[in-house]
XYZ file of C-alpha atoms in Angstrom:
330
model
C 17.224 1.913 18.694
C 18.896 -0.673 17.870
C 21.444 0.926 14.939
C 21.327 4.277 16.151
C 24.700 5.916 17.778
C 27.069 3.452 17.145
C 28.920 2.451 14.624
C 27.625 -1.051 13.828
C 24.353 0.801 13.998
C 25.452 2.622 10.663
C 26.635 -0.566 9.319
C 22.878 -2.720 9.429
C 21.000 0.716 8.159
C 23.367 0.712 4.850
C 22.346 -2.970 4.711
C 18.851 -1.612 5.168
C 19.991 0.785 2.152
C 21.207 -2.261 0.455
C 18.336 -3.851 -0.010
C 15.963 -0.473 -0.512
C 18.329 -0.433 -3.431
C 17.966 -4.135 -4.575
C 14.477 -3.664 -3.953
C 14.498 -0.392 -6.133
C 15.772 -1.590 -9.324
C 14.609 -5.416 -10.110
C 13.957 -5.871 -13.161
C 10.278 -4.355 -14.348
C 9.261 -2.452 -17.697
C 9.834 1.294 -17.479
C 11.925 2.686 -14.226
C 10.787 4.824 -11.729
C 11.326 8.231 -12.378
C 14.557 10.137 -9.872
C 13.945 12.044 -6.453
C 14.184 15.637 -8.107
C 11.302 14.310 -10.215
C 9.170 15.572 -7.212
C 9.428 18.023 -4.097
C 10.033 16.779 -0.309
C 6.264 17.042 1.421
C 6.481 20.191 3.318
C 6.290 20.769 6.823
C 3.751 23.666 5.816
C 1.680 21.278 3.271
C 1.728 18.872 6.869
C 0.450 21.456 8.510
C -2.394 21.919 6.769
C -3.593 18.441 6.693
C -2.569 18.840 10.426
C -5.506 21.242 10.307
C -7.805 19.019 8.827
C -7.088 15.475 9.722
C -6.031 14.179 12.697
C -2.838 12.471 12.646
C -1.198 10.354 14.600
C 2.070 8.255 13.789
C 1.624 4.854 13.387
C 4.967 3.828 14.213
C 3.578 3.318 17.521
C 1.224 0.867 19.020
C -2.488 1.873 19.064
C -2.228 5.081 17.244
C -6.047 6.388 17.559
C -6.474 5.279 21.180
C -7.066 2.080 23.373
C -8.799 -1.277 21.217
C -9.462 -4.759 21.366
C -6.026 -6.213 19.017
C -7.528 -9.492 17.642
C -4.777 -12.001 19.578
C -6.467 -15.276 17.917
C -4.885 -13.615 14.041
C -1.723 -11.743 15.623
C -1.206 -15.897 17.631
C -1.591 -18.193 14.283
C 1.059 -15.262 12.225
C 4.353 -16.399 14.190
C 3.528 -13.756 16.304
C 7.701 -13.391 17.165
C 8.752 -13.046 13.743
C 6.071 -10.249 13.416
C 6.787 -8.780 16.791
C 10.204 -8.419 15.309
C 10.363 -7.228 11.960
C 7.398 -4.757 12.966
C 10.066 -3.536 15.537
C 12.947 -3.238 13.207
C 10.320 -2.146 10.425
C 9.496 1.054 13.102
C 13.260 1.865 14.278
C 13.721 2.474 10.533
C 10.979 4.782 9.934
C 11.330 6.452 13.193
C 15.063 7.240 12.777
C 14.734 7.556 8.878
C 11.559 10.418 8.520
C 8.824 11.744 10.642
C 5.573 9.830 9.473
C 2.712 10.150 10.372
C -1.007 8.845 8.971
C -4.946 9.942 9.259
C -8.055 7.618 9.041
C -6.548 4.119 11.374
C -9.386 4.209 13.281
C -11.590 2.625 10.618
C -9.045 -0.358 10.624
C -12.232 -3.098 11.612
C -11.020 -5.413 14.690
C -12.473 -8.206 13.443
C -13.266 -10.001 9.743
C -12.619 -9.563 6.848
C -11.734 -6.417 4.643
C -9.001 -5.778 1.964
C -6.035 -2.780 1.438
C -5.870 -1.418 -1.484
C -1.676 0.581 -0.860
C -0.424 3.071 -3.708
C 3.186 1.691 -4.703
C 4.404 5.570 -5.115
C 7.867 3.719 -3.767
C 9.253 0.512 -1.683
C 7.964 2.619 1.261
C 4.257 1.565 0.137
C 5.122 -1.571 1.028
C 6.053 -1.094 5.074
C 3.866 2.569 5.935
C 0.536 0.180 5.847
C 1.826 -2.892 7.357
C 3.473 -0.894 9.768
C 0.484 1.284 10.815
C -2.315 -2.378 10.507
C 0.455 -4.288 12.471
C 0.170 -1.498 15.347
C -3.552 -1.699 14.966
C -3.875 -5.053 16.188
C -4.799 -6.940 12.423
C -2.549 -9.094 10.420
C -3.355 -9.298 6.549
C -1.779 -11.853 4.234
C -0.349 -9.459 2.110
C -0.537 -11.008 -1.851
C 3.182 -9.430 -3.000
C 5.299 -10.036 -5.982
C 7.544 -13.471 -4.935
C 10.498 -11.732 -5.335
C 10.232 -9.846 -2.269
C 11.158 -13.239 -0.694
C 14.582 -13.509 -2.125
C 15.215 -10.054 -0.576
C 18.990 -10.241 1.520
C 17.514 -9.749 5.039
C 13.874 -9.626 5.315
C 12.648 -11.518 2.433
C 12.529 -14.791 4.529
C 10.780 -12.169 7.501
C 8.590 -11.201 5.105
C 6.833 -15.322 4.100
C 6.741 -15.587 7.727
C 4.250 -12.392 9.015
C 2.323 -13.229 5.820
C 3.056 -12.904 2.553
C 1.401 -14.299 -0.728
C 4.274 -14.780 -3.009
C 2.764 -13.712 -6.728
C 4.575 -15.424 -9.801
C 4.194 -12.416 -12.456
C 3.333 -12.399 -16.115
C 3.532 -16.979 -15.056
C -0.115 -17.196 -16.903
C -1.858 -17.865 -12.880
C -3.700 -14.667 -12.621
C -7.227 -16.687 -11.911
C -4.946 -18.678 -9.324
C -3.408 -15.454 -7.627
C -7.256 -14.108 -7.048
C -8.823 -17.700 -5.978
C -6.051 -17.344 -3.202
C -7.191 -14.148 -2.184
C -10.642 -14.769 -1.908
C -9.745 -17.690 0.550
C -8.301 -15.527 2.214
C -10.620 -13.380 2.725
C -13.753 -15.737 2.454
C -11.673 -17.552 6.382
C -11.924 -14.260 7.591
C -9.112 -12.704 7.341
C -7.822 -9.254 6.031
C -5.717 -8.608 2.342
C -3.812 -6.682 1.397
C -2.747 -5.385 -2.325
C -0.469 -3.730 -4.359
C -3.008 -3.081 -7.095
C -0.348 -1.324 -9.697
C 1.425 -4.424 -9.924
C 4.883 -2.525 -8.982
C 6.859 0.902 -8.207
C 4.777 3.360 -9.830
C 6.058 4.605 -13.392
C 4.374 7.830 -14.157
C 7.041 10.208 -14.263
C 5.640 12.383 -11.652
C 4.955 9.803 -9.363
C 0.543 9.618 -9.342
C -0.686 6.952 -8.582
C -0.700 4.933 -12.389
C -2.833 2.413 -13.670
C -3.696 -0.668 -11.914
C -4.714 -4.348 -12.268
C -8.287 -5.441 -12.550
C -7.780 -8.510 -9.824
C -8.048 -5.543 -7.103
C -12.334 -5.428 -8.528
C -12.537 -8.844 -9.107
C -11.478 -10.276 -5.647
C -13.812 -7.523 -3.850
C -16.445 -8.735 -5.604
C -16.424 -12.178 -6.055
C -15.739 -12.177 -1.906
C -18.292 -10.230 -1.518
C -20.596 -12.709 -3.463
C -19.495 -16.095 -1.496
C -20.022 -13.863 2.117
C -22.991 -12.170 0.781
C -22.358 -8.447 2.089
C -19.498 -6.329 0.545
C -16.798 -7.121 2.051
C -14.854 -3.143 2.873
C -12.452 -1.907 0.761
C -10.060 0.622 1.664
C -7.278 2.491 -0.546
C -3.897 3.460 1.695
C -1.897 5.767 0.387
C 1.314 7.240 1.017
C 3.484 10.368 -0.032
C 7.141 11.795 1.073
C 8.873 8.804 0.899
C 9.733 9.362 -3.250
C 12.613 12.242 -2.003
C 13.944 9.671 0.837
C 17.690 9.520 0.025
C 18.254 5.605 0.336
C 21.990 5.571 1.362
C 21.919 9.456 3.613
C 18.101 10.015 4.748
C 19.122 12.410 6.220
C 18.184 15.351 7.929
C 14.274 13.208 7.935
C 11.603 13.859 5.490
C 8.138 14.047 6.304
C 5.800 10.791 4.471
C 1.963 10.849 5.307
C -0.570 8.138 4.877
C -3.841 8.509 4.538
C -6.327 4.974 4.881
C -8.853 6.346 3.716
C -12.292 5.206 4.010
C -14.572 2.297 2.761
C -14.927 2.550 -1.033
C -18.835 1.701 -1.738
C -19.341 -0.547 -4.587
C -23.000 -1.936 -3.056
C -24.208 -1.154 -6.465
C -22.360 -3.202 -8.192
C -23.575 -6.026 -6.116
C -27.032 -5.519 -6.247
C -27.256 -8.212 -8.763
C -24.896 -10.942 -7.949
C -27.247 -13.619 -7.325
C -27.594 -13.573 -11.131
C -23.607 -13.183 -12.361
C -23.019 -16.013 -13.201
C -19.328 -18.346 -12.734
C -17.856 -14.960 -12.209
C -18.603 -11.364 -11.799
C -19.266 -9.740 -14.642
C -16.030 -8.002 -16.492
C -17.983 -4.180 -16.411
C -18.358 -4.232 -12.859
C -14.874 -5.373 -12.773
C -13.972 -2.527 -14.699
C -15.926 -0.335 -13.178
C -15.046 -0.190 -9.737
C -11.253 -0.978 -10.378
C -11.489 2.440 -12.180
C -13.219 3.552 -8.864
C -10.183 2.551 -7.017
C -7.765 4.211 -8.449
C -9.227 7.347 -9.171
C -10.161 7.136 -5.833
C -6.494 7.113 -4.338
C -5.065 9.932 -6.683
C -8.137 11.688 -5.502
C -5.927 11.353 -1.786
C -2.807 11.630 -3.363
C -4.177 14.864 -4.482
C -4.927 15.971 -1.172
C -2.094 14.847 0.330
C 0.514 16.680 -2.093
C -1.180 19.303 -1.941
C -1.244 19.408 -6.040
C -3.256 19.190 -9.060
C -3.124 15.911 -10.689
C -1.769 16.096 -14.376
C -4.484 17.449 -16.839
C -3.606 15.394 -19.477
C -4.264 11.693 -17.656
C -2.871 8.674 -15.614
C -0.139 7.163 -16.276
C -1.070 3.466 -18.180
C 1.489 1.151 -17.525
C 1.499 -0.959 -20.937
C 1.782 1.843 -22.947
C 4.360 3.629 -20.759
C 2.333 6.785 -21.759
C -0.843 9.599 -20.030
C -4.240 8.838 -21.426
C -6.677 10.616 -20.396
C -9.695 9.385 -17.846
C -12.059 6.679 -18.882
C -15.460 7.622 -18.202
C -15.926 3.917 -16.210
C -15.667 4.659 -11.865
C -16.931 8.499 -12.851
C -15.724 12.162 -13.110
C -11.826 12.720 -11.937
C -12.656 15.315 -9.634
C -9.919 17.416 -11.512
C -12.115 17.476 -14.259
C -15.000 18.556 -12.732
């Protein structure tokens, strides 16, 4: 690998650490809790997950077995730059952590779909990106505009499909329309619906934006069928020291089954100009509850009984009825 076993390689690693440290401290309300707030993902827990699921290595091409890459999509998105970025990210992951995933066989080979990824750490940006690229797809990314200014890799992000989002710009409608255009053109889309790294003190998925519900419902209406919506939840990286990541920590991602929201599309021909707010809100809560349900399984821990972390109030609130009961409440 390009950074292993050489002093220049260690310098490159340190530059990567600087990038990640810079990312973590970018301006946003509150600060992520420290690594000490949670326990590392243990080998024993990974073994328990491996007994229930087929864990694969998402740092390699086609980890679930032979499949047909979407070559027109690959060729349309700066293939040389993408290949270099993918090789670099994969190398860093193989050196800094033991990454596993399950559910990637569900990634469609063609057609649009939405990935709603957790944002517990900044690794949650790279794990689904790396995994989907290795599965032969090239999603576009709705990501905060600051990413385009990151040292070393900001330009790469722009080349490989990042769609910059100006947060707090009052352009939410424009951002949603751009996202819908990506999907209706036949391309996949990845979003981080929390909008920033979680502020939950115990690093659960915090409250998410309604945009993910609106984009899914409206793009489905325009296409005339339900657009697959996959939660992707990553855990383990919260314990990694950005400056000295060794010994390697366990990182596991679940690329969950597609959420069924067909009931919310039943009367879409009568919606008017946009999906009803009630349907958008319902789907938003379904996504959030499902993401934390998956996170419970990966972590082997129970979600806080007091409820979810609300970013607006920076406090924990009880689950609403929307989205159905959270499994821990049953």
